[in-house]
Amino acid sequence: MYSTVKVLHSYWAYLVFLILVLATLNAIVKTIGKKEYAARDFRVSLFTLIVSHIQLLIGIVLWVSADYFGGMSMKEVMGNAALRSNAVEHPIAMVLAVVFITIGYSKHKKKLTSGNKLKVIAIFYSIALLLVLAKIPWSTWF
Ligand code: HEM
């Protein structure tokens, strides 16, 4: 179970990473260029929301099946850098990233002008992207 979910989580991460980079750069470029908000912008923002929520669910199943706290105390896990990263830092950072994507998406829908819609996506998705960049376990992923 754990190894299958980990493979799924690892490959799905490529999709999350690519679509988040695309949605963020698209919103930043169109905000700076004062471009119109189009159906494509809505679709890429919504797709980012959907794939990141799926990754959140896969991540939770992976975290539970990894059973980090089964045989070890919190102190032991926090004292081990690799374990602390997988069991605590990465999940917290990724949950926060998905929260920023969710807030950004729902806020941008309420905005009335193209400029404001794109700016909200640019800001919230950028924060999410920084969190993902900071806490993806690059060494084990590549
Ligand atoms: C946007 C969301 C997320 C992305 C892009 C992401 C990405 C990744 C990547 C690339 C890895 C390394 C996989 C490998 O070594 O091949 C990983 C590992 C892991 N992720 Fe996530 N993750 C996300 C969300 C989460 C969440 C929400 C949780 C838990 C609540 C989680 C739990 C884990 C765990 C436990 C591992 C370590 C597995 C291991 O090496 O034992 N992830 N994640």
mmCIF file of N, CA and C in Angstrom, residues 41-134:
data_model
loop_
_atom_site.group_PDB
_atom_site.id
_atom_site.type_symbol
_atom_site.label_atom_id
_atom_site.label_comp_id
_atom_site.label_asym_id
_atom_site.label_seq_id
_atom_site.Cartn_x
_atom_site.Cartn_y
_atom_site.Cartn_z
ATOM 1 N N ASP A 41 -7.695 31.286 -18.757
ATOM 2 C CA ASP A 41 -7.146 31.614 -17.437
ATOM 3 C C ASP A 41 -7.987 30.958 -16.346
ATOM 4 N N PHE A 42 -9.298 30.958 -16.568
ATOM 5 C CA PHE A 42 -10.188 30.304 -15.601
ATOM 6 C C PHE A 42 -9.883 28.808 -15.547
ATOM 7 N N ARG A 43 -9.727 28.208 -16.756
ATOM 8 C CA ARG A 43 -9.501 26.743 -16.802
ATOM 9 C C ARG A 43 -8.187 26.357 -16.131
ATOM 10 N N VAL A 44 -7.113 27.111 -16.404
ATOM 11 C CA VAL A 44 -5.804 26.727 -15.827
ATOM 12 C C VAL A 44 -5.806 26.931 -14.303
ATOM 13 N N SER A 45 -6.537 27.972 -13.822
ATOM 14 C CA SER A 45 -6.621 28.193 -12.362
ATOM 15 C C SER A 45 -7.432 27.077 -11.699
ATOM 16 N N LEU A 46 -8.546 26.686 -12.364
ATOM 17 C CA LEU A 46 -9.395 25.613 -11.812
ATOM 18 C C LEU A 46 -8.665 24.274 -11.836
ATOM 19 N N PHE A 47 -7.941 23.993 -12.928
ATOM 20 C CA PHE A 47 -7.209 22.729 -13.046
ATOM 21 C C PHE A 47 -6.150 22.626 -11.949
ATOM 22 N N THR A 48 -5.486 23.748 -11.644
ATOM 23 C CA THR A 48 -4.492 23.765 -10.564
ATOM 24 C C THR A 48 -5.144 23.428 -9.228
ATOM 25 N N LEU A 49 -6.331 24.014 -9.012
ATOM 26 C CA LEU A 49 -7.064 23.739 -7.768
ATOM 27 C C LEU A 49 -7.386 22.247 -7.657
ATOM 28 N N ILE A 50 -7.898 21.667 -8.755
ATOM 29 C CA ILE A 50 -8.325 20.248 -8.734
ATOM 30 C C ILE A 50 -7.133 19.313 -8.514
ATOM 31 N N VAL A 51 -6.049 19.473 -9.299
ATOM 32 C CA VAL A 51 -4.933 18.532 -9.177
ATOM 33 C C VAL A 51 -4.224 18.670 -7.828
ATOM 34 N N SER A 52 -4.189 19.895 -7.274
ATOM 35 C CA SER A 52 -3.523 20.064 -5.967
ATOM 36 C C SER A 52 -4.353 19.449 -4.839
ATOM 37 N N HIS A 53 -5.687 19.513 -4.974
ATOM 38 C CA HIS A 53 -6.525 18.864 -3.957
ATOM 39 C C HIS A 53 -6.404 17.348 -4.028
ATOM 40 N N ILE A 54 -6.290 16.806 -5.245
ATOM 41 C CA ILE A 54 -6.096 15.348 -5.377
ATOM 42 C C ILE A 54 -4.767 14.954 -4.730
ATOM 43 N N GLN A 55 -3.703 15.767 -4.955
ATOM 44 C CA GLN A 55 -2.394 15.475 -4.362
ATOM 45 C C GLN A 55 -2.447 15.567 -2.839
ATOM 46 N N LEU A 56 -3.234 16.497 -2.330
ATOM 47 C CA LEU A 56 -3.425 16.613 -0.876
ATOM 48 C C LEU A 56 -3.995 15.310 -0.322
ATOM 49 N N LEU A 57 -5.025 14.775 -0.995
ATOM 50 C CA LEU A 57 -5.653 13.519 -0.525
ATOM 51 C C LEU A 57 -4.665 12.357 -0.608
ATOM 52 N N ILE A 58 -3.938 12.270 -1.743
ATOM 53 C CA ILE A 58 -2.952 11.192 -1.892
ATOM 54 C C ILE A 58 -1.882 11.328 -0.807
ATOM 55 N N GLY A 59 -1.475 12.590 -0.522
ATOM 56 C CA GLY A 59 -0.453 12.845 0.496
ATOM 57 C C GLY A 59 -0.904 12.401 1.879
ATOM 58 N N ILE A 60 -2.170 12.676 2.201
ATOM 59 C CA ILE A 60 -2.688 12.276 3.521
ATOM 60 C C ILE A 60 -2.689 10.750 3.652
ATOM 61 N N VAL A 61 -3.118 10.052 2.587
ATOM 62 C CA VAL A 61 -3.106 8.571 2.610
ATOM 63 C C VAL A 61 -1.674 8.070 2.767
ATOM 64 N N LEU A 62 -0.736 8.712 2.052
ATOM 65 C CA LEU A 62 0.676 8.321 2.141
ATOM 66 C C LEU A 62 1.197 8.537 3.561
ATOM 67 N N TRP A 63 0.869 9.690 4.139
ATOM 68 C CA TRP A 63 1.349 10.028 5.487
ATOM 69 C C TRP A 63 0.817 9.032 6.515
ATOM 70 N N VAL A 64 -0.467 8.701 6.389
ATOM 71 C CA VAL A 64 -1.075 7.745 7.331
ATOM 72 C C VAL A 64 -0.447 6.358 7.134
ATOM 73 N N SER A 65 -0.287 5.947 5.861
ATOM 74 C CA SER A 65 0.253 4.596 5.616
ATOM 75 C C SER A 65 1.737 4.517 5.961
ATOM 76 N N ALA A 66 2.437 5.646 5.977
ATOM 77 C CA ALA A 66 3.866 5.638 6.359
ATOM 78 C C ALA A 66 4.014 5.410 7.862
ATOM 79 N N ASP A 67 2.951 5.726 8.610
ATOM 80 C CA ASP A 67 2.928 5.447 10.051
ATOM 81 C C ASP A 67 4.179 5.945 10.771
ATOM 82 N N TYR A 68 4.560 7.192 10.530
ATOM 83 C CA TYR A 68 5.787 7.751 11.120
ATOM 84 C C TYR A 68 5.783 7.684 12.638
ATOM 85 N N PHE A 69 4.620 7.868 13.252
ATOM 86 C CA PHE A 69 4.598 7.961 14.716
ATOM 87 C C PHE A 69 4.215 6.638 15.352
ATOM 88 N N GLY A 70 4.148 5.566 14.479
ATOM 89 C CA GLY A 70 3.774 4.252 14.996
ATOM 90 C C GLY A 70 4.793 3.782 16.026
ATOM 91 N N GLY A 71 6.116 3.733 15.543
ATOM 92 C CA GLY A 71 7.096 3.180 16.492
ATOM 93 C C GLY A 71 7.966 4.249 17.132
ATOM 94 N N MET A 72 7.725 5.535 16.789
ATOM 95 C CA MET A 72 8.661 6.544 17.305
ATOM 96 C C MET A 72 7.911 7.672 18.014
ATOM 97 N N SER A 73 8.584 8.280 18.977
ATOM 98 C CA SER A 73 7.955 9.410 19.678
ATOM 99 C C SER A 73 8.118 10.673 18.822
ATOM 100 N N MET A 74 7.322 11.689 19.129
ATOM 101 C CA MET A 74 7.415 12.968 18.415
ATOM 102 C C MET A 74 8.835 13.491 18.523
ATOM 103 N N LYS A 75 9.441 13.333 19.703
ATOM 104 C CA LYS A 75 10.797 13.854 19.962
ATOM 105 C C LYS A 75 11.799 13.161 19.039
ATOM 106 N N GLU A 76 11.627 11.843 18.895
ATOM 107 C CA GLU A 76 12.542 11.077 18.028
ATOM 108 C C GLU A 76 12.386 11.526 16.565
ATOM 109 N N VAL A 77 11.140 11.692 16.125
ATOM 110 C CA VAL A 77 10.889 12.084 14.725
ATOM 111 C C VAL A 77 11.447 13.491 14.489
ATOM 112 N N MET A 78 11.188 14.412 15.450
ATOM 113 C CA MET A 78 11.655 15.792 15.272
ATOM 114 C C MET A 78 13.174 15.873 15.337
ATOM 115 N N GLY A 79 13.789 14.900 15.999
ATOM 116 C CA GLY A 79 15.251 14.898 16.133
ATOM 117 C C GLY A 79 15.950 14.344 14.906
ATOM 118 N N ASN A 80 15.168 13.740 14.009
ATOM 119 C CA ASN A 80 15.770 13.149 12.807
ATOM 120 C C ASN A 80 15.380 14.001 11.591
ATOM 121 N N ALA A 81 16.357 14.672 10.991
ATOM 122 C CA ALA A 81 16.082 15.665 9.938
ATOM 123 C C ALA A 81 15.273 15.095 8.771
ATOM 124 N N ALA A 82 15.646 13.909 8.285
ATOM 125 C CA ALA A 82 14.951 13.319 7.124
ATOM 126 C C ALA A 82 13.511 12.968 7.485
ATOM 127 N N LEU A 83 13.349 12.373 8.645
ATOM 128 C CA LEU A 83 11.996 11.999 9.089
ATOM 129 C C LEU A 83 11.153 13.246 9.333
ATOM 130 N N ARG A 84 11.772 14.261 10.004
ATOM 131 C CA ARG A 84 11.053 15.485 10.312
ATOM 132 C C ARG A 84 10.571 16.152 9.020
ATOM 133 N N SER A 85 11.429 16.099 7.998
ATOM 134 C CA SER A 85 11.064 16.711 6.716
ATOM 135 C C SER A 85 9.867 15.998 6.101
ATOM 136 N N ASN A 86 9.900 14.660 6.052
ATOM 137 C CA ASN A 86 8.803 13.893 5.432
ATOM 138 C C ASN A 86 7.538 13.884 6.273
ATOM 139 N N ALA A 87 7.707 13.791 7.591
ATOM 140 C CA ALA A 87 6.536 13.581 8.451
ATOM 141 C C ALA A 87 5.884 14.888 8.904
ATOM 142 N N VAL A 88 6.669 15.975 8.950
ATOM 143 C CA VAL A 88 6.136 17.234 9.514
ATOM 144 C C VAL A 88 6.255 18.411 8.541
ATOM 145 N N GLU A 89 7.492 18.751 8.146
ATOM 146 C CA GLU A 89 7.705 19.996 7.381
ATOM 147 C C GLU A 89 7.026 19.955 6.002
ATOM 148 N N HIS A 90 7.275 18.863 5.261
ATOM 149 C CA HIS A 90 6.683 18.768 3.916
ATOM 150 C C HIS A 90 5.157 18.792 3.973
ATOM 151 N N PRO A 91 4.499 17.915 4.796
ATOM 152 C CA PRO A 91 3.033 17.959 4.846
ATOM 153 C C PRO A 91 2.473 19.329 5.231
ATOM 154 N N ILE A 92 3.066 19.973 6.247
ATOM 155 C CA ILE A 92 2.538 21.274 6.685
ATOM 156 C C ILE A 92 2.674 22.312 5.561
ATOM 157 N N ALA A 93 3.855 22.342 4.939
ATOM 158 C CA ALA A 93 4.076 23.322 3.857
ATOM 159 C C ALA A 93 3.129 23.070 2.683
ATOM 160 N N MET A 94 2.897 21.790 2.355
ATOM 161 C CA MET A 94 2.036 21.466 1.217
ATOM 162 C C MET A 94 0.570 21.747 1.527
ATOM 163 N N VAL A 95 0.150 21.488 2.752
ATOM 164 C CA VAL A 95 -1.228 21.819 3.138
ATOM 165 C C VAL A 95 -1.425 23.334 3.036
ATOM 166 N N LEU A 96 -0.429 24.101 3.510
ATOM 167 C CA LEU A 96 -0.497 25.566 3.408
ATOM 168 C C LEU A 96 -0.571 26.004 1.944
ATOM 169 N N ALA A 97 0.238 25.345 1.087
ATOM 170 C CA ALA A 97 0.239 25.686 -0.345
ATOM 171 C C ALA A 97 -1.152 25.470 -0.943
ATOM 172 N N VAL A 98 -1.778 24.344 -0.588
ATOM 173 C CA VAL A 98 -3.118 24.056 -1.113
ATOM 174 C C VAL A 98 -4.141 25.045 -0.550
ATOM 175 N N VAL A 99 -3.949 25.484 0.705
ATOM 176 C CA VAL A 99 -4.831 26.507 1.292
ATOM 177 C C VAL A 99 -4.719 27.820 0.503
ATOM 178 N N PHE A 100 -3.497 28.230 0.161
ATOM 179 C CA PHE A 100 -3.313 29.469 -0.613
ATOM 180 C C PHE A 100 -3.930 29.353 -2.006
ATOM 181 N N ILE A 101 -3.784 28.180 -2.645
ATOM 182 C CA ILE A 101 -4.389 27.968 -3.969
ATOM 183 C C ILE A 101 -5.913 28.086 -3.849
ATOM 184 N N THR A 102 -6.480 27.481 -2.795
ATOM 185 C CA THR A 102 -7.938 27.484 -2.603
ATOM 186 C C THR A 102 -8.465 28.889 -2.335
ATOM 187 N N ILE A 103 -7.781 29.627 -1.442
ATOM 188 C CA ILE A 103 -8.202 31.008 -1.140
ATOM 189 C C ILE A 103 -8.093 31.871 -2.397
ATOM 190 N N GLY A 104 -6.939 31.738 -3.095
ATOM 191 C CA GLY A 104 -6.716 32.520 -4.308
ATOM 192 C C GLY A 104 -7.792 32.256 -5.353
ATOM 193 N N TYR A 105 -8.127 30.988 -5.567
ATOM 194 C CA TYR A 105 -9.133 30.628 -6.570
ATOM 195 C C TYR A 105 -10.499 31.212 -6.191
ATOM 196 N N SER A 106 -10.905 31.023 -4.918
ATOM 197 C CA SER A 106 -12.250 31.496 -4.567
ATOM 198 C C SER A 106 -12.305 33.027 -4.543
ATOM 199 N N LYS A 107 -11.215 33.672 -4.121
ATOM 200 C CA LYS A 107 -11.186 35.154 -4.132
ATOM 201 C C LYS A 107 -11.240 35.690 -5.561
ATOM 202 N N HIS A 108 -10.497 35.066 -6.486
ATOM 203 C CA HIS A 108 -10.423 35.614 -7.860
ATOM 204 C C HIS A 108 -11.786 35.498 -8.548
ATOM 205 N N LYS A 109 -12.558 34.481 -8.194
ATOM 206 C CA LYS A 109 -13.889 34.325 -8.800
ATOM 207 C C LYS A 109 -14.806 35.488 -8.426
ATOM 208 N N LYS A 110 -14.566 36.055 -7.222
ATOM 209 C CA LYS A 110 -15.445 37.142 -6.745
ATOM 210 C C LYS A 110 -15.044 38.493 -7.331
ATOM 211 N N LYS A 111 -13.835 38.580 -7.905
ATOM 212 C CA LYS A 111 -13.369 39.844 -8.471
ATOM 213 C C LYS A 111 -14.112 40.120 -9.784
ATOM 214 N N LEU A 112 -14.330 41.394 -10.104
ATOM 215 C CA LEU A 112 -15.146 41.767 -11.269
ATOM 216 C C LEU A 112 -14.310 42.168 -12.475
ATOM 217 N N THR A 113 -13.100 42.692 -12.241
ATOM 218 C CA THR A 113 -12.280 43.144 -13.374
ATOM 219 C C THR A 113 -11.173 42.140 -13.679
ATOM 220 N N SER A 114 -10.743 42.127 -14.965
ATOM 221 C CA SER A 114 -9.659 41.221 -15.392
ATOM 222 C C SER A 114 -8.406 41.435 -14.547
ATOM 223 N N GLY A 115 -8.070 42.704 -14.381
ATOM 224 C CA GLY A 115 -6.840 43.046 -13.652
ATOM 225 C C GLY A 115 -6.837 42.454 -12.249
ATOM 226 N N ASN A 116 -7.956 42.631 -11.531
ATOM 227 C CA ASN A 116 -8.039 42.132 -10.149
ATOM 228 C C ASN A 116 -8.050 40.614 -10.101
ATOM 229 N N LYS A 117 -8.768 39.980 -11.038
ATOM 230 C CA LYS A 117 -8.804 38.499 -11.066
ATOM 231 C C LYS A 117 -7.395 37.938 -11.241
ATOM 232 N N LEU A 118 -6.697 38.461 -12.229
ATOM 233 C CA LEU A 118 -5.360 37.931 -12.540
ATOM 234 C C LEU A 118 -4.366 38.236 -11.419
ATOM 235 N N LYS A 119 -4.517 39.430 -10.800
ATOM 236 C CA LYS A 119 -3.579 39.819 -9.732
ATOM 237 C C LYS A 119 -3.730 38.890 -8.514
ATOM 238 N N VAL A 120 -4.986 38.566 -8.177
ATOM 239 C CA VAL A 120 -5.227 37.679 -7.020
ATOM 240 C C VAL A 120 -4.611 36.305 -7.277
ATOM 241 N N ILE A 121 -4.808 35.762 -8.492
ATOM 242 C CA ILE A 121 -4.204 34.468 -8.824
ATOM 243 C C ILE A 121 -2.674 34.580 -8.761
ATOM 244 N N ALA A 122 -2.141 35.653 -9.328
ATOM 245 C CA ALA A 122 -0.675 35.836 -9.351
ATOM 246 C C ALA A 122 -0.109 35.838 -7.933
ATOM 247 N N ILE A 123 -0.769 36.545 -7.014
ATOM 248 C CA ILE A 123 -0.254 36.647 -5.644
ATOM 249 C C ILE A 123 -0.386 35.309 -4.896
ATOM 250 N N PHE A 124 -1.590 34.743 -4.848
ATOM 251 C CA PHE A 124 -1.819 33.546 -4.028
ATOM 252 C C PHE A 124 -1.139 32.303 -4.610
ATOM 253 N N TYR A 125 -1.147 32.168 -5.940
ATOM 254 C CA TYR A 125 -0.497 30.994 -6.533
ATOM 255 C C TYR A 125 1.018 31.108 -6.429
ATOM 256 N N SER A 126 1.553 32.355 -6.433
ATOM 257 C CA SER A 126 3.007 32.542 -6.250
ATOM 258 C C SER A 126 3.436 32.097 -4.860
ATOM 259 N N ILE A 127 2.639 32.463 -3.835
ATOM 260 C CA ILE A 127 2.966 32.044 -2.466
ATOM 261 C C ILE A 127 2.940 30.515 -2.386
ATOM 262 N N ALA A 128 1.918 29.905 -3.001
ATOM 263 C CA ALA A 128 1.820 28.435 -2.999
ATOM 264 C C ALA A 128 3.033 27.823 -3.702
ATOM 265 N N LEU A 129 3.427 28.405 -4.829
ATOM 266 C CA LEU A 129 4.572 27.876 -5.583
ATOM 267 C C LEU A 129 5.856 27.972 -4.763
ATOM 268 N N LEU A 130 6.038 29.087 -4.040
ATOM 269 C CA LEU A 130 7.232 29.234 -3.194
ATOM 270 C C LEU A 130 7.262 28.164 -2.100
ATOM 271 N N LEU A 131 6.101 27.881 -1.512
ATOM 272 C CA LEU A 131 6.022 26.836 -0.474
ATOM 273 C C LEU A 131 6.363 25.465 -1.065
ATOM 274 N N VAL A 132 5.823 25.177 -2.263
ATOM 275 C CA VAL A 132 6.103 23.885 -2.909
ATOM 276 C C VAL A 132 7.587 23.784 -3.260
ATOM 277 N N LEU A 133 8.153 24.866 -3.811
ATOM 278 C CA LEU A 133 9.581 24.867 -4.169
ATOM 279 C C LEU A 133 10.449 24.656 -2.933
ATOM 280 N N ALA A 134 10.033 25.258 -1.817
ATOM 281 C CA ALA A 134 10.841 25.198 -0.586
ATOM 282 C C ALA A 134 10.797 23.826 0.073
#
